[in-house]
mmCIF file of C-alpha atoms in Angstrom:
data_model
loop_
_atom_site.group_PDB
_atom_site.id
_atom_site.type_symbol
_atom_site.label_atom_id
_atom_site.label_comp_id
_atom_site.label_asym_id
_atom_site.label_seq_id
_atom_site.Cartn_x
_atom_site.Cartn_y
_atom_site.Cartn_z
ATOM 1 C CA MET A 1 -18.179 -63.276 -11.310
ATOM 2 C CA ALA A 2 -15.199 -60.610 -11.593
ATOM 3 C CA ARG A 3 -16.359 -56.999 -11.336
ATOM 4 C CA GLY A 4 -16.039 -54.865 -14.532
ATOM 5 C CA LYS A 5 -13.745 -51.947 -14.864
ATOM 6 C CA VAL A 6 -15.184 -48.956 -13.773
ATOM 7 C CA GLN A 7 -14.960 -45.831 -15.893
ATOM 8 C CA LEU A 8 -13.445 -42.776 -14.659
ATOM 9 C CA LYS A 9 -15.875 -40.370 -15.531
ATOM 10 C CA ARG A 10 -18.562 -38.076 -13.958
ATOM 11 C CA ILE A 11 -21.372 -40.285 -12.707
ATOM 12 C CA GLU A 12 -24.639 -38.963 -13.928
ATOM 13 C CA ASN A 13 -27.019 -40.500 -11.503
ATOM 14 C CA PRO A 14 -26.893 -38.176 -8.342
ATOM 15 C CA VAL A 15 -28.013 -41.012 -5.916
ATOM 16 C CA HIS A 16 -25.213 -42.936 -7.329
ATOM 17 C CA ARG A 17 -22.819 -40.410 -7.391
ATOM 18 C CA GLN A 18 -23.633 -39.440 -3.649
ATOM 19 C CA VAL A 19 -23.213 -43.135 -2.654
ATOM 20 C CA THR A 20 -19.769 -43.356 -4.412
ATOM 21 C CA PHE A 21 -18.586 -40.157 -2.930
ATOM 22 C CA CYS A 22 -19.342 -41.336 0.775
ATOM 23 C CA LYS A 23 -17.777 -44.915 0.072
ATOM 24 C CA ARG A 24 -14.362 -43.409 -1.780
ATOM 25 C CA ARG A 25 -14.130 -40.512 0.811
ATOM 26 C CA ALA A 26 -14.256 -43.092 3.652
ATOM 27 C CA GLY A 27 -11.545 -45.456 1.847
ATOM 28 C CA LEU A 28 -9.421 -42.129 1.132
ATOM 29 C CA LEU A 29 -9.473 -41.128 4.795
ATOM 30 C CA LYS A 30 -8.890 -44.570 6.198
ATOM 31 C CA LYS A 31 -5.783 -44.931 3.719
ATOM 32 C CA ALA A 32 -4.542 -41.526 4.920
ATOM 33 C CA ARG A 33 -4.692 -42.829 8.359
ATOM 34 C CA GLU A 34 -3.007 -46.126 7.576
ATOM 35 C CA LEU A 35 -0.316 -44.341 5.670
ATOM 36 C CA SER A 36 0.325 -42.013 8.660
ATOM 37 C CA THR A 37 0.612 -44.912 11.170
ATOM 38 C CA LEU A 38 2.691 -47.299 8.904
ATOM 39 C CA CYS A 39 5.084 -44.489 8.069
ATOM 40 C CA ASP A 40 4.981 -41.789 10.606
ATOM 41 C CA ALA A 41 3.953 -39.335 8.144
ATOM 42 C CA ASP A 42 2.188 -35.878 8.764
ATOM 43 C CA ILE A 43 -0.993 -36.023 6.440
ATOM 44 C CA GLY A 44 -3.677 -33.565 5.830
ATOM 45 C CA VAL A 45 -6.754 -34.185 3.705
ATOM 46 C CA ILE A 46 -9.139 -31.527 2.481
ATOM 47 C CA ILE A 47 -12.343 -32.486 0.670
ATOM 48 C CA PHE A 48 -15.208 -30.574 -0.516
ATOM 49 C CA SER A 49 -18.336 -32.247 -1.470
ATOM 50 C CA THR A 50 -20.556 -31.108 -4.534
ATOM 51 C CA HIS A 51 -22.761 -29.205 -2.005
ATOM 52 C CA GLY A 52 -19.792 -27.380 -0.671
ATOM 53 C CA LYS A 53 -19.513 -29.618 2.542
ATOM 54 C CA LEU A 54 -16.130 -29.761 4.128
ATOM 55 C CA TYR A 55 -14.459 -33.070 5.327
ATOM 56 C CA ASP A 56 -10.874 -32.806 6.438
ATOM 57 C CA LEU A 57 -8.144 -34.963 8.278
ATOM 58 C CA SER A 58 -4.902 -33.994 9.882
ATOM 59 C CA THR A 59 -3.388 -37.041 11.354
ATOM 60 C CA ASN A 60 -0.770 -35.047 13.696
ATOM 61 C CA GLY A 61 -1.510 -31.697 14.925
ATOM 62 C CA THR A 62 -4.260 -29.510 13.516
ATOM 63 C CA MET A 63 -4.902 -28.765 9.726
ATOM 64 C CA GLN A 64 -4.022 -25.060 10.427
ATOM 65 C CA GLU A 65 -0.541 -26.492 11.607
ATOM 66 C CA LEU A 66 -0.044 -28.329 8.384
ATOM 67 C CA ILE A 67 -1.146 -25.618 6.194
ATOM 68 C CA GLU A 68 1.378 -23.162 7.751
ATOM 69 C CA ARG A 69 4.082 -25.748 7.203
ATOM 70 C CA TYR A 70 2.874 -26.219 3.793
ATOM 71 C CA MET A 71 3.148 -22.445 3.046
ATOM 72 C CA LYS A 72 6.612 -22.288 4.573
ATOM 73 C CA SER A 73 7.550 -25.185 2.506
ATOM 74 C CA SER A 74 6.236 -23.834 -0.687
ATOM 75 C CA HIS A 75 7.660 -20.325 0.062
ATOM 76 C CA GLY A 76 11.140 -21.677 0.679
ATOM 77 C CA ALA A 77 10.841 -23.860 -2.700
ATOM 78 C CA GLN A 78 9.900 -20.451 -4.753
ATOM 79 C CA THR A 79 12.486 -18.490 -3.250
ATOM 80 C CA GLU A 80 15.223 -21.206 -3.721
ATOM 81 C CA GLN A 81 14.590 -21.441 -7.761
ATOM 82 C CA PRO A 82 17.750 -21.149 -9.637
ATOM 83 C CA GLU A 83 18.524 -17.591 -11.129
ATOM 84 C CA ASN A 84 19.655 -18.628 -14.345
ATOM 85 C CA VAL A 85 16.138 -19.360 -15.762
ATOM 86 C CA ASN A 86 15.615 -18.750 -19.435
ATOM 87 C CA HIS A 87 13.925 -15.600 -20.155
ATOM 88 C CA PRO A 88 13.017 -13.953 -23.453
ATOM 89 C CA PRO A 89 15.623 -11.623 -24.611
ATOM 90 C CA ASP A 90 13.452 -8.354 -23.904
ATOM 91 C CA VAL A 91 12.836 -9.414 -20.438
ATOM 92 C CA GLN A 92 16.275 -10.698 -19.380
ATOM 93 C CA HIS A 93 17.519 -7.289 -20.831
ATOM 94 C CA GLU A 94 15.039 -5.614 -18.806
ATOM 95 C CA ILE A 95 15.802 -7.812 -15.508
ATOM 96 C CA ASN A 96 19.458 -7.009 -16.107
ATOM 97 C CA LEU A 97 19.028 -3.081 -16.080
ATOM 98 C CA LEU A 98 16.872 -3.329 -13.051
ATOM 99 C CA LYS A 99 19.414 -5.194 -11.171
ATOM 100 C CA GLN A 100 22.125 -2.738 -12.377
ATOM 101 C CA GLU A 101 19.715 0.014 -11.065
ATOM 102 C CA ILE A 102 19.252 -1.857 -7.745
ATOM 103 C CA ASN A 103 23.061 -2.162 -7.233
ATOM 104 C CA THR A 104 23.803 1.585 -7.898
ATOM 105 C CA LEU A 105 20.960 2.495 -5.721
ATOM 106 C CA GLN A 106 21.964 0.284 -2.993
ATOM 107 C CA LYS A 107 25.758 1.909 -3.428
ATOM 108 C CA ALA A 108 24.136 5.227 -3.125
ATOM 109 C CA ILE A 109 22.376 4.700 -0.066
ATOM 110 C CA ARG A 110 25.465 3.303 1.650
ATOM 111 C CA PHE A 111 27.161 6.270 0.387
ATOM 112 C CA MET A 112 24.766 8.685 1.698
ATOM 113 C CA PHE A 113 25.019 6.792 5.043
ATOM 114 C CA GLY A 114 28.791 7.322 5.358
ATOM 115 C CA ASP A 115 30.181 4.273 4.080
ATOM 116 C CA GLY A 116 32.139 6.036 1.264
ATOM 117 C CA THR A 117 32.517 5.799 -2.393
ATOM 118 C CA GLY A 118 35.890 3.842 -2.635
ATOM 119 C CA SER A 119 34.080 0.868 -4.294
ATOM 120 C CA MET A 120 31.845 2.693 -6.898
ATOM 121 C CA THR A 121 33.110 2.963 -10.390
ATOM 122 C CA LEU A 122 33.282 6.316 -12.468
ATOM 123 C CA ASP A 123 30.266 5.590 -14.142
ATOM 124 C CA GLU A 124 28.330 4.801 -11.151
ATOM 125 C CA LEU A 125 29.721 8.014 -9.648
ATOM 126 C CA HIS A 126 28.229 9.852 -12.774
ATOM 127 C CA VAL A 127 24.910 8.123 -12.497
ATOM 128 C CA LEU A 128 24.829 9.055 -8.627
ATOM 129 C CA GLU A 129 25.487 12.703 -9.303
ATOM 130 C CA ARG A 130 22.666 12.930 -11.982
ATOM 131 C CA ASN A 131 20.096 11.367 -9.393
ATOM 132 C CA LEU A 132 21.247 13.571 -6.875
ATOM 133 C CA GLU A 133 20.633 16.764 -9.112
ATOM 134 C CA VAL A 134 17.158 15.299 -10.120
ATOM 135 C CA TRP A 135 16.431 14.762 -6.528
ATOM 136 C CA ILE A 136 17.515 18.268 -5.442
ATOM 137 C CA CYS A 137 15.499 19.894 -8.209
ATOM 138 C CA GLN A 138 12.359 17.834 -7.169
ATOM 139 C CA ILE A 139 12.916 19.009 -3.442
ATOM 140 C CA ARG A 140 13.503 22.588 -4.371
ATOM 141 C CA SER A 141 10.286 22.409 -6.561
ATOM 142 C CA THR A 142 8.189 20.790 -3.817
ATOM 143 C CA LYS A 143 9.729 23.369 -1.225
ATOM 144 C CA ASN A 144 8.535 26.327 -3.630
ATOM 145 C CA GLN A 145 5.284 25.018 -4.134
ATOM 146 C CA ILE A 146 4.556 24.672 -0.392
ATOM 147 C CA MET A 147 5.796 28.160 0.066
ATOM 148 C CA PHE A 148 3.778 29.535 -2.624
ATOM 149 C CA GLN A 149 0.787 27.690 -1.052
ATOM 150 C CA GLU A 150 1.477 29.234 2.419
ATOM 151 C CA LEU A 151 1.764 32.877 0.832
ATOM 152 C CA GLN A 152 -1.500 32.406 -1.054
ATOM 153 C CA LEU A 153 -2.999 31.482 2.244
ATOM 154 C CA LEU A 154 -1.695 34.347 4.032
ATOM 155 C CA LYS A 155 -2.557 36.648 1.277
ATOM 156 C CA ASN A 156 -6.267 35.254 1.413
ATOM 157 C CA LYS A 157 -5.947 35.994 5.428
ATOM 158 C CA GLU A 158 -4.891 39.460 4.436
ATOM 159 C CA ASP A 159 -7.625 40.233 2.045
ATOM 160 C CA THR A 160 -10.421 38.806 4.708
ATOM 161 C CA LEU A 161 -8.709 41.024 7.310
ATOM 162 C CA MET A 162 -8.757 44.131 5.272
ATOM 163 C CA ALA A 163 -12.457 43.422 4.173
ATOM 164 C CA ALA A 164 -13.448 42.877 7.730
ATOM 165 C CA ASN A 165 -11.783 46.309 8.635
ATOM 166 C CA GLU A 166 -13.474 48.543 5.919
ATOM 167 C CA LEU A 167 -16.934 46.955 7.004
ATOM 168 C CA LEU A 168 -16.194 47.749 10.747
ATOM 169 C CA GLN A 169 -15.150 51.538 9.529
ATOM 170 C CA GLN A 170 -18.184 51.739 7.272
ATOM 171 C CA GLN A 171 -20.484 50.502 10.102
ATOM 172 C CA LEU A 172 -18.668 53.047 12.588
ATOM 173 C CA GLN A 173 -19.142 56.079 10.217
ATOM 174 C CA GLU A 174 -22.993 54.984 9.736
ATOM 175 C CA GLN A 175 -23.238 54.924 13.777
ATOM 176 C CA SER A 176 -21.310 58.132 14.056
ATOM 177 C CA SER A 177 -23.669 59.981 11.465
ATOM 178 C CA THR A 178 -26.817 58.311 12.842
ATOM 179 C CA CYS A 179 -25.797 59.574 16.613
ATOM 180 C CA GLY A 180 -24.290 62.970 15.476
ATOM 181 C CA ILE A 181 -20.961 61.998 16.946
ATOM 182 C CA PRO A 182 -17.934 63.245 14.967
ATOM 183 C CA LEU A 183 -15.715 60.837 13.601
ATOM 184 C CA PHE A 184 -12.071 62.059 13.668
ATOM 185 C CA LYS A 185 -9.356 60.612 11.702
ATOM 186 C CA GLY A 186 -7.784 58.948 14.798
ATOM 187 C CA GLY A 187 -10.845 57.794 16.213
ATOM 188 C CA ILE A 188 -14.066 58.825 17.943
ATOM 189 C CA HIS A 189 -13.518 62.109 19.890
ATOM 190 C CA GLY A 190 -9.570 62.065 18.836
ATOM 191 C CA ILE A 191 -9.057 58.725 20.596
ATOM 192 C CA PRO A 192 -7.005 56.585 18.332
ATOM 193 C CA TYR A 193 -8.330 52.947 17.771
ATOM 194 C CA PRO A 194 -6.893 49.761 16.160
ATOM 195 C CA LEU A 195 -9.826 48.219 14.710
ATOM 196 C CA THR A 196 -10.053 44.554 16.679
ATOM 197 C CA LEU A 197 -12.192 41.895 15.349
ATOM 198 C CA HIS A 198 -13.883 40.555 18.031
ATOM 199 C CA ASN A 199 -17.005 39.368 15.996
ATOM 200 C CA GLU A 200 -16.445 35.466 15.191
ATOM 201 C CA ALA A 201 -17.978 36.015 11.722
ATOM 202 C CA PHE A 202 -14.719 37.905 10.769
ATOM 203 C CA GLN A 203 -12.111 35.588 12.279
ATOM 204 C CA VAL A 204 -10.271 33.663 10.014
#
């Protein structure tokens, strides 16, 4: 009695589904080994069951080596795609503008490294000049901002030192008045003193 044609759809019975999976998986791996032996082919098979269990086969070498070969091959195929791919008009126009800008920037980089501008057109030289002016303005703006920040830090340090100096002078006046020691303009008993900040609380 001939077997009926098996319908290719999901087997609803979980027991039948598991039995069929085991049989078909074993047959698939067997056919892969036979194909590798008969045709001297490198074959890698990766299978995940319904429960997430991994089954794999690599006929020559390891699975990692086959995956690396696959990645290199697929990456090379992507890079070797023809450039004349049909794009929408807007996208194609933007691509052309980006290519033109990249070429201009590459020439500008060669010029900045001393390769000369003999191969650049007048329009490209104008674009390069405008870009250099923009870069100079940005550099000057950044430099001025950094200088302003440094000056502000110095001003803050100066204010802190002046406040500490005034506090020390006030403490000296209080001590001199308490002890009855006259405080002259040049210092105690006429000895000039530069007020030195030895206290860590006033160090900046």
